[in-house]
mmCIF file of C-alpha atoms in Angstrom:
data_model
loop_
_atom_site.group_PDB
_atom_site.id
_atom_site.type_symbol
_atom_site.label_atom_id
_atom_site.label_comp_id
_atom_site.label_asym_id
_atom_site.label_seq_id
_atom_site.Cartn_x
_atom_site.Cartn_y
_atom_site.Cartn_z
ATOM 1 C CA MET A 1 59.393 29.217 78.529
ATOM 2 C CA ASP A 2 61.002 31.595 80.960
ATOM 3 C CA THR A 3 64.493 30.112 81.126
ATOM 4 C CA GLU A 4 67.180 29.574 78.521
ATOM 5 C CA THR A 5 66.084 26.742 76.248
ATOM 6 C CA GLU A 6 67.766 24.436 73.784
ATOM 7 C CA ARG A 7 66.322 22.580 70.793
ATOM 8 C CA CYS A 8 66.715 18.807 71.192
ATOM 9 C CA ALA A 9 65.607 15.734 69.233
ATOM 10 C CA LEU A 10 64.480 12.219 70.101
ATOM 11 C CA ARG A 11 63.737 9.106 68.072
ATOM 12 C CA ILE A 12 61.325 6.796 69.863
ATOM 13 C CA ILE A 13 60.430 3.269 68.715
ATOM 14 C CA ALA A 14 57.115 2.165 70.181
ATOM 15 C CA GLU A 15 54.237 -0.227 69.710
ATOM 16 C CA ASN A 16 51.667 0.852 67.143
ATOM 17 C CA THR A 17 48.752 1.208 69.580
ATOM 18 C CA ARG A 18 46.244 3.885 70.527
ATOM 19 C CA GLY A 19 47.408 6.419 73.072
ATOM 20 C CA VAL A 20 51.161 6.006 72.603
ATOM 21 C CA LEU A 21 51.673 9.505 71.208
ATOM 22 C CA ARG A 22 49.538 10.931 74.039
ATOM 23 C CA ASP A 23 51.627 9.093 76.644
ATOM 24 C CA ILE A 24 54.897 10.267 75.091
ATOM 25 C CA ALA A 25 53.648 13.873 74.935
ATOM 26 C CA SER A 26 52.502 13.692 78.569
ATOM 27 C CA VAL A 27 55.937 12.599 79.788
ATOM 28 C CA ILE A 28 57.604 15.375 77.788
ATOM 29 C CA ALA A 29 55.171 17.961 79.188
ATOM 30 C CA GLU A 30 55.774 16.693 82.747
ATOM 31 C CA HIS A 31 59.455 17.517 82.208
ATOM 32 C CA GLY A 32 58.560 21.094 81.223
ATOM 33 C CA ALA A 33 59.579 20.639 77.582
ATOM 34 C CA ASN A 34 57.690 22.000 74.574
ATOM 35 C CA ILE A 35 57.274 19.816 71.479
ATOM 36 C CA LEU A 36 58.121 21.806 68.323
ATOM 37 C CA MET A 37 57.885 19.151 65.591
ATOM 38 C CA VAL A 38 56.679 15.560 65.311
ATOM 39 C CA ASN A 39 57.058 13.004 62.523
ATOM 40 C CA GLN A 40 55.448 9.622 62.977
ATOM 41 C CA GLU A 41 55.667 6.533 60.750
ATOM 42 C CA ILE A 42 55.079 2.795 60.886
ATOM 43 C CA PHE A 43 57.954 0.479 59.935
ATOM 44 C CA GLU A 44 56.946 -1.770 57.048
ATOM 45 C CA THR A 45 60.077 -3.958 57.106
ATOM 46 C CA GLY A 46 63.074 -4.785 59.244
ATOM 47 C CA PRO A 47 63.403 -5.627 62.922
ATOM 48 C CA TYR A 48 60.771 -3.032 63.906
ATOM 49 C CA ALA A 49 58.178 -4.067 61.269
ATOM 50 C CA GLY A 50 54.707 -3.069 62.452
ATOM 51 C CA MET A 51 56.060 -0.765 65.152
ATOM 52 C CA GLY A 52 55.938 3.006 65.155
ATOM 53 C CA GLU A 53 58.751 5.512 64.955
ATOM 54 C CA VAL A 54 58.207 8.918 66.508
ATOM 55 C CA TYR A 55 60.854 11.507 65.702
ATOM 56 C CA LEU A 56 60.318 14.735 67.583
ATOM 57 C CA GLU A 57 62.138 17.956 68.243
ATOM 58 C CA TYR A 58 61.473 19.788 71.451
ATOM 59 C CA GLU A 59 62.572 22.819 73.398
ATOM 60 C CA ALA A 60 63.790 22.250 76.919
ATOM 61 C CA GLY A 61 65.476 24.111 79.715
ATOM 62 C CA PRO A 62 68.519 22.974 81.628
ATOM 63 C CA ALA A 63 66.596 20.114 83.327
ATOM 64 C CA ASP A 64 68.043 16.597 83.267
ATOM 65 C CA ARG A 65 67.461 15.298 79.716
ATOM 66 C CA GLU A 66 68.732 11.859 80.708
ATOM 67 C CA LYS A 67 65.836 11.599 83.186
ATOM 68 C CA LEU A 68 63.405 12.477 80.390
ATOM 69 C CA ILE A 69 64.844 9.666 78.259
ATOM 70 C CA ARG A 70 64.627 7.212 81.184
ATOM 71 C CA ASP A 71 60.998 8.195 81.862
ATOM 72 C CA LEU A 72 60.072 7.779 78.195
ATOM 73 C CA ASP A 73 61.867 4.433 78.078
ATOM 74 C CA ALA A 74 59.867 3.327 81.143
ATOM 75 C CA LEU A 75 56.577 3.562 79.200
ATOM 76 C CA SER A 76 55.374 0.004 78.566
ATOM 77 C CA GLN A 77 54.743 0.640 74.828
ATOM 78 C CA VAL A 78 58.177 2.197 74.214
ATOM 79 C CA LYS A 79 60.953 -0.116 72.982
ATOM 80 C CA GLU A 80 63.798 2.350 72.367
ATOM 81 C CA VAL A 81 64.606 6.033 72.924
ATOM 82 C CA LYS A 82 67.637 7.761 71.420
ATOM 83 C CA SER A 83 68.738 11.373 71.543
ATOM 84 C CA PHE A 84 69.968 13.132 68.373
ATOM 85 C CA GLN A 85 70.998 16.546 67.135
ATOM 86 C CA PRO A 86 67.993 18.384 65.631
ATOM 87 C CA PHE A 87 67.747 18.427 61.833
ATOM 88 C CA ASP A 88 68.520 22.171 61.782
ATOM 89 C CA ASN A 89 71.938 21.480 63.294
ATOM 90 C CA ILE A 90 72.678 18.834 60.669
ATOM 91 C CA PHE A 91 70.907 19.823 57.445
ATOM 92 C CA GLY A 92 70.081 23.477 58.118
ATOM 93 C CA SER A 93 67.873 25.374 55.707
ATOM 94 C CA ARG A 94 66.382 23.548 52.749
ATOM 95 C CA VAL A 95 66.422 24.795 49.178
ATOM 96 C CA ILE A 96 63.591 23.088 47.280
ATOM 97 C CA ILE A 97 63.880 22.966 43.480
ATOM 98 C CA ILE A 98 60.767 21.959 41.514
ATOM 99 C CA GLY A 99 60.268 21.843 37.746
ATOM 100 C CA GLY A 100 61.067 19.993 34.541
ATOM 101 C CA GLY A 101 63.882 17.403 34.604
ATOM 102 C CA ALA A 102 66.656 19.075 32.607
ATOM 103 C CA GLN A 103 65.936 22.498 34.096
ATOM 104 C CA VAL A 104 65.925 21.090 37.641
ATOM 105 C CA ALA A 105 69.309 19.449 37.014
ATOM 106 C CA GLN A 106 70.896 22.694 35.877
ATOM 107 C CA VAL A 107 69.412 24.772 38.685
ATOM 108 C CA ALA A 108 70.461 22.110 41.213
ATOM 109 C CA LEU A 109 74.046 22.263 39.960
ATOM 110 C CA GLY A 110 74.194 25.978 40.733
ATOM 111 C CA ALA A 111 72.338 25.607 44.048
ATOM 112 C CA VAL A 112 74.647 22.837 45.274
ATOM 113 C CA ASN A 113 77.723 24.903 44.338
ATOM 114 C CA GLU A 114 76.346 27.917 46.190
ATOM 115 C CA ALA A 115 75.315 25.822 49.220
ATOM 116 C CA ASP A 116 78.802 24.336 49.311
ATOM 117 C CA ARG A 117 80.356 27.807 49.521
ATOM 118 C CA HIS A 118 78.106 28.670 52.474
ATOM 119 C CA ASN A 119 78.534 25.310 54.211
ATOM 120 C CA ILE A 120 82.337 25.647 54.103
ATOM 121 C CA ARG A 121 81.875 28.819 56.179
ATOM 122 C CA GLY A 122 79.850 26.934 58.798
ATOM 123 C CA GLU A 123 76.311 27.467 57.561
ATOM 124 C CA ARG A 124 74.037 24.510 56.924
ATOM 125 C CA ILE A 125 72.128 24.452 53.638
ATOM 126 C CA SER A 126 70.749 21.340 51.929
ATOM 127 C CA VAL A 127 69.276 21.094 48.433
ATOM 128 C CA ASP A 128 66.271 18.920 47.509
ATOM 129 C CA THR A 129 65.054 18.431 43.948
ATOM 130 C CA ILE A 130 61.995 16.929 42.336
ATOM 131 C CA PRO A 131 61.621 16.890 38.555
ATOM 132 C CA LEU A 132 57.909 16.772 37.651
ATOM 133 C CA VAL A 133 55.735 16.998 34.554
ATOM 134 C CA GLY A 134 52.347 18.688 34.253
ATOM 135 C CA GLU A 135 50.824 21.841 35.665
ATOM 136 C CA ARG A 136 48.600 20.083 38.208
ATOM 137 C CA THR A 137 51.469 17.943 39.539
ATOM 138 C CA LEU A 138 53.779 20.969 39.790
ATOM 139 C CA ALA A 139 51.090 23.013 41.580
ATOM 140 C CA GLN A 140 50.528 20.199 44.117
ATOM 141 C CA ALA A 141 54.266 19.999 44.795
ATOM 142 C CA VAL A 142 54.501 23.773 45.272
ATOM 143 C CA ASP A 143 51.540 23.700 47.685
ATOM 144 C CA ALA A 144 53.273 20.948 49.692
ATOM 145 C CA VAL A 145 56.381 23.094 50.245
ATOM 146 C CA SER A 146 54.621 25.070 52.986
ATOM 147 C CA ARG A 147 54.330 21.802 54.964
ATOM 148 C CA LEU A 148 57.981 20.754 54.595
ATOM 149 C CA GLN A 149 60.281 21.081 57.579
ATOM 150 C CA ARG A 150 63.123 23.608 57.210
ATOM 151 C CA ALA A 151 62.086 24.623 53.660
ATOM 152 C CA SER A 152 63.268 28.205 53.335
ATOM 153 C CA ILE A 153 63.813 28.711 49.586
ATOM 154 C CA LEU A 154 61.623 27.515 46.731
ATOM 155 C CA VAL A 155 63.072 27.589 43.215
ATOM 156 C CA LEU A 156 60.851 26.882 40.211
ATOM 157 C CA ALA A 157 62.818 25.651 37.208
ATOM 158 C CA GLY A 158 61.176 25.580 33.786
ATOM 159 C CA SER A 159 58.761 27.440 31.586
ATOM 160 C CA ILE A 160 55.302 26.225 32.714
ATOM 161 C CA MET A 161 54.959 28.625 35.614
ATOM 162 C CA GLY A 162 51.587 30.344 35.177
ATOM 163 C CA GLY A 163 48.001 29.421 36.074
ATOM 164 C CA ASP A 164 47.649 26.910 38.907
ATOM 165 C CA ILE A 165 51.372 27.024 39.666
ATOM 166 C CA SER A 166 51.312 30.805 40.193
ATOM 167 C CA LYS A 167 48.286 30.411 42.466
ATOM 168 C CA ALA A 168 50.114 27.723 44.449
ATOM 169 C CA VAL A 169 53.131 30.031 44.854
ATOM 170 C CA ASP A 170 50.796 32.730 46.192
ATOM 171 C CA ARG A 171 49.373 30.236 48.726
ATOM 172 C CA VAL A 172 52.888 29.299 49.887
ATOM 173 C CA ARG A 173 53.745 32.983 50.342
ATOM 174 C CA GLU A 174 50.558 33.533 52.360
ATOM 175 C CA ALA A 175 51.266 30.496 54.552
ATOM 176 C CA GLY A 176 54.670 31.854 55.527
ATOM 177 C CA ASP A 177 57.559 29.655 56.583
ATOM 178 C CA PRO A 178 56.915 27.793 59.841
ATOM 179 C CA GLY A 179 60.437 26.375 59.820
ATOM 180 C CA TYR A 180 62.227 29.712 59.435
ATOM 181 C CA ARG A 181 64.317 30.790 62.390
ATOM 182 C CA PRO A 182 66.838 33.591 61.920
#
């Protein structure tokens, strides 16, 4: 995009039918915006049971964002459109801690304390933990980190960190960090 852009976020509730995501993306493209991230789920319970939720973050210029929301809301399959701050503005970078239970708890204690010091100064850092058992399970979790939004630091806590886990770490390094923005 040639002009100054801003990262924005929308949560769209829509019918769970073919073509809805295409229609939403078309409206966004018609407004000159660029979709950066999409998360889509189907509600299993509650007032929207059976309907779809599309959360997306997009980059847009100074065009009228209210018109974009009105045009999305005008789609026959769309039931609700709300604008939000992007996750980066709220949660910031993610520290992911993976490993054995007791080790994860101790590492998390230090990570949360350190994140708190940074967050007091205006940064945004969140800490996620997952205590797991078994080399295969740990390796799968490490591999999944490269697909997590905003994951910028991976901490492995524990002593079983060779073999498949080391190979998974190498794959994460090779994949790079798609969510990293300085």
